[in-house]
Short mmCIF file of C-alpha atoms in Angstrom, two decimals:
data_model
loop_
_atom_site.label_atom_id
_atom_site.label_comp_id
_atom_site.label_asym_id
_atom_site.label_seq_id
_atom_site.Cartn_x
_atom_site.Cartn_y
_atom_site.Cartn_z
CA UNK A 1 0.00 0.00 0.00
CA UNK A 2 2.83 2.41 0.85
CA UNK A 3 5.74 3.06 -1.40
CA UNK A 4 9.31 2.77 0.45
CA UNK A 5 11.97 5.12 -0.13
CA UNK A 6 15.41 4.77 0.05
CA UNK A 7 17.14 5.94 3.09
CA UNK A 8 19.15 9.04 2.51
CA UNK A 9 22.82 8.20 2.15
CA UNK A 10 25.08 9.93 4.75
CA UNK A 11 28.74 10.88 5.30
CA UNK A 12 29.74 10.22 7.67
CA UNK A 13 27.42 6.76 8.67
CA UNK A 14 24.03 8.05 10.38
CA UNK A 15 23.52 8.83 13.65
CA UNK A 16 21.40 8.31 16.22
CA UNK A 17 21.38 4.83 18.62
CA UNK A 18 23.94 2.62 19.99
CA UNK A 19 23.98 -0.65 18.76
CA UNK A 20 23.28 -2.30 22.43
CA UNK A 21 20.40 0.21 23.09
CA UNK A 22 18.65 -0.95 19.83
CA UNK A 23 18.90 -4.67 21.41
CA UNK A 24 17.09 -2.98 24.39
CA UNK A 25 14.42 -1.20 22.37
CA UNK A 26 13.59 -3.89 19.92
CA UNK A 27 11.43 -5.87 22.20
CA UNK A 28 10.18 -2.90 23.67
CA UNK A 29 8.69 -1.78 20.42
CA UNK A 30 6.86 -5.46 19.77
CA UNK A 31 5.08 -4.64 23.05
CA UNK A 32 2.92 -1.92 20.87
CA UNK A 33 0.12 -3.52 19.06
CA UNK A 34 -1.36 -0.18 16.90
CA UNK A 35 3.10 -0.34 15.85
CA UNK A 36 2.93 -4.03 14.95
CA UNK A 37 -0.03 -4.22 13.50
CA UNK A 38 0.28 -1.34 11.07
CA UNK A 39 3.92 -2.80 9.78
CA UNK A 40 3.64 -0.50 6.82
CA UNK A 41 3.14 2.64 8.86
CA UNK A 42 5.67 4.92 11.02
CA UNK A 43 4.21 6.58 13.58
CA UNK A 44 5.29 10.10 14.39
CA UNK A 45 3.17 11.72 16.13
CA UNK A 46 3.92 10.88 19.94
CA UNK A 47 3.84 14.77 21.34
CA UNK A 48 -0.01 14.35 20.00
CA UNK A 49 -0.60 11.27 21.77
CA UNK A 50 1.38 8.31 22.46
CA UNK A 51 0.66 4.96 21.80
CA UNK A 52 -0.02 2.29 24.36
CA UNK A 53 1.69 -1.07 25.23
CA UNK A 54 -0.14 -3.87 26.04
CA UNK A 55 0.30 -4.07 29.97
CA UNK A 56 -1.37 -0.82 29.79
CA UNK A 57 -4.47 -2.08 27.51
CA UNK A 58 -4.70 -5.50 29.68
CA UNK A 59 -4.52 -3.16 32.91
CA UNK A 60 -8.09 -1.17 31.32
CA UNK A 61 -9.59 -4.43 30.47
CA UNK A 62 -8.78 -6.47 33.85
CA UNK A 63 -10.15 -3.41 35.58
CA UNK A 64 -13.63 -2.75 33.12
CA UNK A 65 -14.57 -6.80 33.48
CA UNK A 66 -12.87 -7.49 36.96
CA UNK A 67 -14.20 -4.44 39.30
CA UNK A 68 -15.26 -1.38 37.42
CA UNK A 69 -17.45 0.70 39.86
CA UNK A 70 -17.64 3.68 40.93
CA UNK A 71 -15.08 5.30 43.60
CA UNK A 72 -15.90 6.24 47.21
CA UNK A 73 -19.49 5.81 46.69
CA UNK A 74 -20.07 2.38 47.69
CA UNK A 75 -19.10 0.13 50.72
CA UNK A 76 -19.03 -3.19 48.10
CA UNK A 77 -15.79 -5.14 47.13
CA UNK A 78 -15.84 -3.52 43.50
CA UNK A 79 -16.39 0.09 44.81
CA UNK A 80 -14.00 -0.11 47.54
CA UNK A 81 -11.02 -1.40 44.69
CA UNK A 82 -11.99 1.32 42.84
CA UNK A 83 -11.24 3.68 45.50
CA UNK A 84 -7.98 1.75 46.57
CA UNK A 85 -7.07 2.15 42.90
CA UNK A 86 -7.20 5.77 42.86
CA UNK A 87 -5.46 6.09 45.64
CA UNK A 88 -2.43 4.12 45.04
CA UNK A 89 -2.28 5.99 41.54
CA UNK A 90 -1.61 9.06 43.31
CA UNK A 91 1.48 7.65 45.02
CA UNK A 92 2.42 5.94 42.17
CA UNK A 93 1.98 9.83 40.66
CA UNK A 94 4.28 10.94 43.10
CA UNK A 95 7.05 8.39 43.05
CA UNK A 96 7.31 8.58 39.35
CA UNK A 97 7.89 12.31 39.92
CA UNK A 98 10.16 11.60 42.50
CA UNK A 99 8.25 13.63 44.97
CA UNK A 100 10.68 14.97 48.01
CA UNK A 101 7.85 15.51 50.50
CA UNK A 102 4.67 12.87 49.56
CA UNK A 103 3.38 13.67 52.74
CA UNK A 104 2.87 17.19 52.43
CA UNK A 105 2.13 17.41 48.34
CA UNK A 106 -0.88 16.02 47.13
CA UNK A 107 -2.39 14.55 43.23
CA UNK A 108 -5.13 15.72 41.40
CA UNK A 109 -7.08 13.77 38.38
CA UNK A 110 -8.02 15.87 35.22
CA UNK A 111 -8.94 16.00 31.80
CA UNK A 112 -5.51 16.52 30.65
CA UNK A 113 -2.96 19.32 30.72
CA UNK A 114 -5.40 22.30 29.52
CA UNK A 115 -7.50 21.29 32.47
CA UNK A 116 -5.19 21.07 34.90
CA UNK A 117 -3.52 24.56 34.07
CA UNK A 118 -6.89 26.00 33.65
CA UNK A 119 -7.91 24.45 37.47
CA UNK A 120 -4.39 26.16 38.58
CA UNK A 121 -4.99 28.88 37.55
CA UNK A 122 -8.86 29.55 38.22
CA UNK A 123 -9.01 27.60 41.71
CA UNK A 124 -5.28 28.70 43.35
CA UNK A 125 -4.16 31.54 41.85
CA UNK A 126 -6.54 34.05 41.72
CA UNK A 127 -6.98 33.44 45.58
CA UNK A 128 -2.85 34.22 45.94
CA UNK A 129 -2.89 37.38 44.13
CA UNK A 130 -3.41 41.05 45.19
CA UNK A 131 -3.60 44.60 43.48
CA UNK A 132 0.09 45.46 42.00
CA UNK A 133 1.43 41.84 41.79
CA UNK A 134 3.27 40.90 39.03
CA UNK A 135 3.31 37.27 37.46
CA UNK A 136 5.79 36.11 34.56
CA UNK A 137 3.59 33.56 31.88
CA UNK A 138 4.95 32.00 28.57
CA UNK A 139 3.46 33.71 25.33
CA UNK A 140 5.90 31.54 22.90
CA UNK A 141 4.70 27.76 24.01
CA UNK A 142 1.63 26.06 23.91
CA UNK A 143 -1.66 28.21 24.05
CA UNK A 144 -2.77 25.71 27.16
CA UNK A 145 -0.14 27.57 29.00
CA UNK A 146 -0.88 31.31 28.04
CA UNK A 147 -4.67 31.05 28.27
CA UNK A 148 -5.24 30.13 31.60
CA UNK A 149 -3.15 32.67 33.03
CA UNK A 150 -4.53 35.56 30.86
CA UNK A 151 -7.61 33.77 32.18
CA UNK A 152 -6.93 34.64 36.24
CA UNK A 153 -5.80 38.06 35.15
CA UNK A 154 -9.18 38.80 33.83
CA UNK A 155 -11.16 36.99 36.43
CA UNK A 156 -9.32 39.16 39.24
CA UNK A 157 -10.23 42.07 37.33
CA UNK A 158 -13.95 41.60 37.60
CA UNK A 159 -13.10 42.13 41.24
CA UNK A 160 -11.38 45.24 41.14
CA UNK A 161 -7.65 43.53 41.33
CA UNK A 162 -5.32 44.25 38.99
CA UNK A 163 -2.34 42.96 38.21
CA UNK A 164 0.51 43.12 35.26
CA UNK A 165 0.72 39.82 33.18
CA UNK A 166 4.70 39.59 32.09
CA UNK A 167 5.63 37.60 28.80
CA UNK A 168 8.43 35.30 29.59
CA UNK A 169 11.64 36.54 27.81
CA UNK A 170 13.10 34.87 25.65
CA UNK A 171 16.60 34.02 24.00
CA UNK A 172 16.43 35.17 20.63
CA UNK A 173 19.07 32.19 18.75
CA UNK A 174 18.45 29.14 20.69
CA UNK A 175 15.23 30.38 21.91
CA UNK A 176 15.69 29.13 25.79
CA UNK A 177 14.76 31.45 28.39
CA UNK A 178 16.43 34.67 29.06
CA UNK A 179 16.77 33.96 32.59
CA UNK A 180 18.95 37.59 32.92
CA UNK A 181 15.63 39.57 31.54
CA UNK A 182 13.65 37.41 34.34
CA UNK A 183 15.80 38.02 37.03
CA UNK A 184 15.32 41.89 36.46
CA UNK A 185 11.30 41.09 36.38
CA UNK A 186 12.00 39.20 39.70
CA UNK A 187 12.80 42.52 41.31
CA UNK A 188 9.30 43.48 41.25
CA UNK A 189 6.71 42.26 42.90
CA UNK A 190 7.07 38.42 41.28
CA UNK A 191 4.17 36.27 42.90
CA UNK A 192 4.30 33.41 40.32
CA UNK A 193 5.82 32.20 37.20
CA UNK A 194 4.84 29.76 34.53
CA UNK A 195 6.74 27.51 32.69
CA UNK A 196 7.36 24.68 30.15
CA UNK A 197 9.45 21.76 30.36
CA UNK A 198 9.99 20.72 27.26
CA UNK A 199 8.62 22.82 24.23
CA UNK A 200 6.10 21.55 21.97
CA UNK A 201 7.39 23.16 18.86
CA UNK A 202 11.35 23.04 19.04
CA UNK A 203 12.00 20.15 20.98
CA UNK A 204 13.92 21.96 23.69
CA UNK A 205 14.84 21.44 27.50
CA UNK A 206 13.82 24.60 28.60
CA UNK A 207 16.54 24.68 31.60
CA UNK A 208 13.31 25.04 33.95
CA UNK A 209 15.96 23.77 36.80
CA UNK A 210 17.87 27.31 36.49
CA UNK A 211 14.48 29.56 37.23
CA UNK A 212 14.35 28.58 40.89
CA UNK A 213 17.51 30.56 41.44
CA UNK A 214 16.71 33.08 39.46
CA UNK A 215 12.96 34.39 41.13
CA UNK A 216 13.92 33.16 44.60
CA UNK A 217 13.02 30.84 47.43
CA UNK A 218 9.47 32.13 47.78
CA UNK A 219 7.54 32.94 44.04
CA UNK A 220 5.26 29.06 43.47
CA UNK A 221 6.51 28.38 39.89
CA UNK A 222 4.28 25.79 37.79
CA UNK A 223 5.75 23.47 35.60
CA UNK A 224 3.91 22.30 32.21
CA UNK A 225 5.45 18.94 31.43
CA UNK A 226 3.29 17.23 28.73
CA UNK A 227 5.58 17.08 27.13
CA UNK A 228 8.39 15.41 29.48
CA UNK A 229 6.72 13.35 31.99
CA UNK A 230 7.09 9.62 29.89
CA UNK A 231 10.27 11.07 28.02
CA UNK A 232 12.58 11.61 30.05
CA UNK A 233 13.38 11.31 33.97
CA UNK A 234 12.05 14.11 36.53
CA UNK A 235 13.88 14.98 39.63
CA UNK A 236 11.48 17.55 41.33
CA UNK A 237 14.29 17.78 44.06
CA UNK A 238 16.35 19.18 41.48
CA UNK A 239 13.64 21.63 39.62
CA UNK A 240 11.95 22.66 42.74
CA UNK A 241 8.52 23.44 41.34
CA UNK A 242 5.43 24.22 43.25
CA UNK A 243 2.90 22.28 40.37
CA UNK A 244 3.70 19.87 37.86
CA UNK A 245 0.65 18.96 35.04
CA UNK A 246 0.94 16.60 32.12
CA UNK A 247 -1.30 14.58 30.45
CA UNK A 248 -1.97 10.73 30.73
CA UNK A 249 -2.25 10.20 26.96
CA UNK A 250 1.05 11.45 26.21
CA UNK A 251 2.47 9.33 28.86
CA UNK A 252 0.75 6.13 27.07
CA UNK A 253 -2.29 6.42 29.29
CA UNK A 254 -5.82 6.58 27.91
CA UNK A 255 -6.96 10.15 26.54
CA UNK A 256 -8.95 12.17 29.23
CA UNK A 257 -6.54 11.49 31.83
CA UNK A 258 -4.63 14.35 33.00
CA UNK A 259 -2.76 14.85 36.80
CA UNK A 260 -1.74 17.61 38.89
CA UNK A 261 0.48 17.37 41.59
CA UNK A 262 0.97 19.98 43.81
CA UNK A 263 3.90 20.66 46.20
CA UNK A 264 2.08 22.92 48.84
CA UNK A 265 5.03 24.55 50.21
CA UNK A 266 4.62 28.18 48.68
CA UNK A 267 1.35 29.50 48.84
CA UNK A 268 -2.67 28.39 49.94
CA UNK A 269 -3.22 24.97 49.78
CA UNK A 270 -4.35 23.70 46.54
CA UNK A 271 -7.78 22.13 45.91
CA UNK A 272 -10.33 21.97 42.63
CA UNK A 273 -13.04 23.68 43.52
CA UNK A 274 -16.72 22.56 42.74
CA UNK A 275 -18.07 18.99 43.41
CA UNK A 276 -16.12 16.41 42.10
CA UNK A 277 -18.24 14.35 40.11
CA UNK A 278 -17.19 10.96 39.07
CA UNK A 279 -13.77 10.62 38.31
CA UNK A 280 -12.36 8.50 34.77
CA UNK A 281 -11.39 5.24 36.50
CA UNK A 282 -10.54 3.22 33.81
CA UNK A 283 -7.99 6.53 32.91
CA UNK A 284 -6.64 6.56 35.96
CA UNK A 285 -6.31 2.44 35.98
CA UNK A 286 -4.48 3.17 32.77
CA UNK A 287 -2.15 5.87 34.18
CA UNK A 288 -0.99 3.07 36.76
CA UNK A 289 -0.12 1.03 34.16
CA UNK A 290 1.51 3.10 32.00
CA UNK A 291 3.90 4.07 34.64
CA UNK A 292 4.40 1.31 35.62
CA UNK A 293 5.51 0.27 32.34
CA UNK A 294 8.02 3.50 31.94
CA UNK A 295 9.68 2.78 34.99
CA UNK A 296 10.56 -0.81 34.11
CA UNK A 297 11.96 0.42 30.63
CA UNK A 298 13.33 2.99 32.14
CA UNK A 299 13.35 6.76 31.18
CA UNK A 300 16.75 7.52 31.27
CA UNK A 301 17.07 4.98 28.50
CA UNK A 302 14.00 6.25 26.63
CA UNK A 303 15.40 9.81 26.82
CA UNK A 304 18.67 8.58 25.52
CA UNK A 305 16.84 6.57 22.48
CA UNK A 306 14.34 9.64 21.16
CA UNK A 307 17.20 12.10 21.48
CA UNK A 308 19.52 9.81 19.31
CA UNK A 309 16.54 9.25 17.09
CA UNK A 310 16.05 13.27 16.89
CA UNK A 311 19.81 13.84 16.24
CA UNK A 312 19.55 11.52 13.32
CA UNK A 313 16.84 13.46 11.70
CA UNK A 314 18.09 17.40 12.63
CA UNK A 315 21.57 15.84 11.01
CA UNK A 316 19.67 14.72 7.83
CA UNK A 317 17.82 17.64 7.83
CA UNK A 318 20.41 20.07 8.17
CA UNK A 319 22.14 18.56 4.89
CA UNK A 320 18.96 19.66 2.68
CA UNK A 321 18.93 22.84 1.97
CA UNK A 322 14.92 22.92 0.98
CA UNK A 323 14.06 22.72 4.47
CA UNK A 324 14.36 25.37 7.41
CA UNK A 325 14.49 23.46 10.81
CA UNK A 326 13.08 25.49 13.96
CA UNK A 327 14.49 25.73 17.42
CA UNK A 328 18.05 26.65 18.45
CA UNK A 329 20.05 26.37 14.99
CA UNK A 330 23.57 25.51 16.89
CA UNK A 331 21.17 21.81 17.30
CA UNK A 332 21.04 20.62 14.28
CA UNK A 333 24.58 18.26 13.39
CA UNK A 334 25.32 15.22 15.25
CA UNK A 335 28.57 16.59 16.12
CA UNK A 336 26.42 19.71 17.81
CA UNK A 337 27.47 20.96 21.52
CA UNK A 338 24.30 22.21 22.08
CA UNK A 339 21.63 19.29 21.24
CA UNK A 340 19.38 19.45 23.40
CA UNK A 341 16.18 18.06 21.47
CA UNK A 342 13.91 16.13 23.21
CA UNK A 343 13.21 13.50 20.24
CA UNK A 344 10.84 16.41 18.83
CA UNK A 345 11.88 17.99 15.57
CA UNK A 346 9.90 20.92 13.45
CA UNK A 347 10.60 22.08 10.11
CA UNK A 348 9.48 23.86 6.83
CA UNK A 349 9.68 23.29 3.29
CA UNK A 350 10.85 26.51 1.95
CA UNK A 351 8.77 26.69 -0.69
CA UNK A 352 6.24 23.84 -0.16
CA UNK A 353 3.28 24.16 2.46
CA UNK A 354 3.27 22.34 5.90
CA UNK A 355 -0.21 20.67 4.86
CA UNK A 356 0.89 19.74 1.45
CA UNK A 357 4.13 18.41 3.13
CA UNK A 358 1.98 16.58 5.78
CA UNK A 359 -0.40 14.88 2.74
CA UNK A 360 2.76 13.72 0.91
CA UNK A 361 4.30 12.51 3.97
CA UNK A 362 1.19 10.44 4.87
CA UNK A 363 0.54 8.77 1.62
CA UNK A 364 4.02 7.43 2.06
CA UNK A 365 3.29 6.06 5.52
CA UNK A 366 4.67 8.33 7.41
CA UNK A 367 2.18 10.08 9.88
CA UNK A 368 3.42 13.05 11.04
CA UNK A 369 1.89 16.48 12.45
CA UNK A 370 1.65 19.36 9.65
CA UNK A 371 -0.33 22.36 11.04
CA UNK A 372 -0.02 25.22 13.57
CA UNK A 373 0.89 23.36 16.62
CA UNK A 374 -1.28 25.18 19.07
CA UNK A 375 1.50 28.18 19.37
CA UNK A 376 0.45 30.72 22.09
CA UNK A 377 0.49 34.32 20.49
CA UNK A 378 4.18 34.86 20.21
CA UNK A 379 5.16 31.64 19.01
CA UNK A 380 5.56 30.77 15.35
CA UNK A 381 2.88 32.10 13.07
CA UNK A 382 3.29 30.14 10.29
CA UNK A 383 2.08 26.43 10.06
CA UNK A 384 5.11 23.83 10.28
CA UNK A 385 5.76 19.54 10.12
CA UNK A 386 6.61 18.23 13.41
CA UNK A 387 8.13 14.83 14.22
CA UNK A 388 8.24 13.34 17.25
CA UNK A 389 9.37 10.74 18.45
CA UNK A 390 9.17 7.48 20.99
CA UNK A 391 10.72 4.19 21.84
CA UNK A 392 8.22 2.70 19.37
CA UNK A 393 10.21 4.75 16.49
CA UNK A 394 13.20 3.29 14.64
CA UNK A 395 16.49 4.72 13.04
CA UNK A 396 15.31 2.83 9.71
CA UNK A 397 11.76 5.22 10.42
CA UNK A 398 13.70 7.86 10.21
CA UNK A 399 15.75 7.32 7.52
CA UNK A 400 12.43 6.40 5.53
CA UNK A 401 11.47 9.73 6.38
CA UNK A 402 14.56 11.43 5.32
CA UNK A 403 14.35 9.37 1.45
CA UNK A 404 10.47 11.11 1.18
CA UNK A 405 11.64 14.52 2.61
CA UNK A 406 14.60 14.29 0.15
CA UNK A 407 13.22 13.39 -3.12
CA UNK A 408 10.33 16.21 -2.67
CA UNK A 409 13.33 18.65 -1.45
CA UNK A 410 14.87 17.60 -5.07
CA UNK A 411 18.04 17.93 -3.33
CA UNK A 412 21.58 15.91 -3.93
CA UNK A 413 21.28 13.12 -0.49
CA UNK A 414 24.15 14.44 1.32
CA UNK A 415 24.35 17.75 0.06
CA UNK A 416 26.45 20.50 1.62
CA UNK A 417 24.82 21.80 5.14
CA UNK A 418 23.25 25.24 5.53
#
């Protein structure tokens, strides 16, 4: 059904993977059933949603035929599991995170990311803020972490409070934060900051462990990590954030499964507000599971894989000159000091449209993202081709990848670099 290309020719040999962590990843990929069963596809499209293993699918079905109730509204054997459940996914929550107080933080259930920074933001932070205080927000990532906060802003201004809503600054070549322009904001009167772990667009480590000594021992700082938490490992000893919210499905849980933890050292306590209905068992059963299952593979060695996957395409990439690769530009050779991409990679044709490049792409097998990527107000404007990528994902996926993108570029393989 799906034409192959060949791989684009290199010199020196491709990147990416050791040879001993592809005998580690190899039966780790045949643990995917959507991956095996679609052997003429190449899914690459994880920052969208990632797949789901099979421990994690069995985990859902034991639950839904074995004691699916609802939790802490019954005093039968089903109900009560249910409840026990729940509960030991928010420790499970916490260990993953590697939580340095579980006794004093606590876990929250949620839709997803949007939800959770949205709950944040509406239920704790418009109850920490008075007139003149200052917060710092990031207008160049994902929308779910501008709106929200523009959100509060508004809401305390209905009451008569005003504050001043700062853009994050920004480095203008690699695109990290300007942590010298945010220590100068931190003079002010800094209450909270937001910001992203890992950016949706460019693939970059935002260096969220530097902001704590930059705004201080006291200013709560929340931490989007949707795109981190089942990537790579967290040490929230080391970042010393006051929320953390990701999203189950992008952590190989089901889709409407979303957590955030809370530290509760800086600040009111943090609770939802409202009644809280009914929560999505079978998500959070699934969330259980799927950490589980990234523990015993191990994200150290995950990280490790999708960056050498990601270094193997921003090398190819960088040797076709039709193509304009976002992010930090220093990041694109193997041989780069600076790489720093999270297995996430977003380009442009330079003459061809992201949707047309998306269409081609697909009818070749290759299913990739090709739109605006939900970019917050100062982020890119123009539509782009992301590819990200998971332990599922192959260097031979990639090279695929590279043959298509190549033979629409109508560039010489191997061609001189930009």
């Amino acid at each position: 059904m799906y034409t192959t290309t060949s791989p684009l020719p290199h010199d020196p040999p491709p990147a990416g993977p050791s040879a001993g962590l592809r005998e580690w990843q190899r039966p780790l990929r045949e643990q995917f059933p959507i991956i095996t069963g679609h052997p003429g596809l190449a899914y690459l499209d994880s920052a969208a949603t990632a797949q789901k293993p099979r421990a994690v699918l069995d985990a859902v079905q034991a639950y839904l035929t074995g004691c699916n109730a609802n939790a802490g509204r019954g005093t039968y054997t089903w109900a009560n599991r249910t409840t026990a459940l729940i509960e030991e996914t928010r420790e499970r929550v916490k260990a993953f995170l590697g939580d340095p107080d579980p006794e004093r933080s606590s876990v929250w259930f949620t839709g997803g990311t949007t939800e959770g920074l949205r709950t944040v933001a509406r239920d704790w932070l418009v109850r920490e803020l008075a007139d003149g205080d200052e917060i710092v927000v990031p207008f160049a990532d994902h929308e779910a972490n501008l709106l929200p906060w523009l959100e509060a802003r508004d809401l305390l201004a209905e009451r008569g409070v005003r504050i001043t809503v700062h853009p994050m600054p920004y480095q203008r070549d690699s695109r990290d934060y300007d942590l010298d322009a945010l220590a100068r904001l931190a003079r002010g009167r800094l209450r909270f900051v937001a910001v992203t772990h890992v950016h949706h667009v460019y693939g970059a480590d935002m260096n969220v462990h530097r902001v704590r000594e930059v705004v201080g021992p006291d200013v709560p700082v929340c931490l989007d990590a949707a795109q981190s938490v089942g990537h790579l490992p967290l040490d929230l000893a080391a970042l010393d954030v006051d929320f953390v919210v990701f999203s189950g499905h992008k952590a190989m849980a089901l889709p409407g499964t979303g957590v955030v933890w809370a530290r509760g050292r800086r600040g009111g306590a943090f609770r939802p507000g409202g009644w809280h209905g009914t929560p999505n068992t079978a998500g959070i059963v699934s969330l259980r599971a799927a950490l589980d299952w990234l523990d015993a593979a191990g994200p150290a060695r995950i990280e490790e894989w999708t960056v050498g996957l990601g270094v193997r395409l921003t090398d190819g990439l960088a040797r076709l000159d039709a193509y304009e690769v976002l992010g930090c530009p220093l990041s694109l050779a193997a041989d780069s000091a600076v790489q720093r991409r999270q297995g996430l990679v977003t380009f442009r044709h330079r003459t061809v449209g992201a949707n047309d490049v998306g269409f081609v792409l697909a009818a070749h097998g290759l299913l990739v993202r090709a739109d605006g990527l939900c970019q917050a107000r100062a982020g890119e404007s123009e539509s782009s081709v992301r590819v990200s990528l998971h332990v599922y994902n192959t260097p031979e996926e990639v090279d695929r990848l590279l043959g298509v993108l190549s033979t629409l570029a109508g560039d010489r393989p191997g061609g001189g670099r930009r």
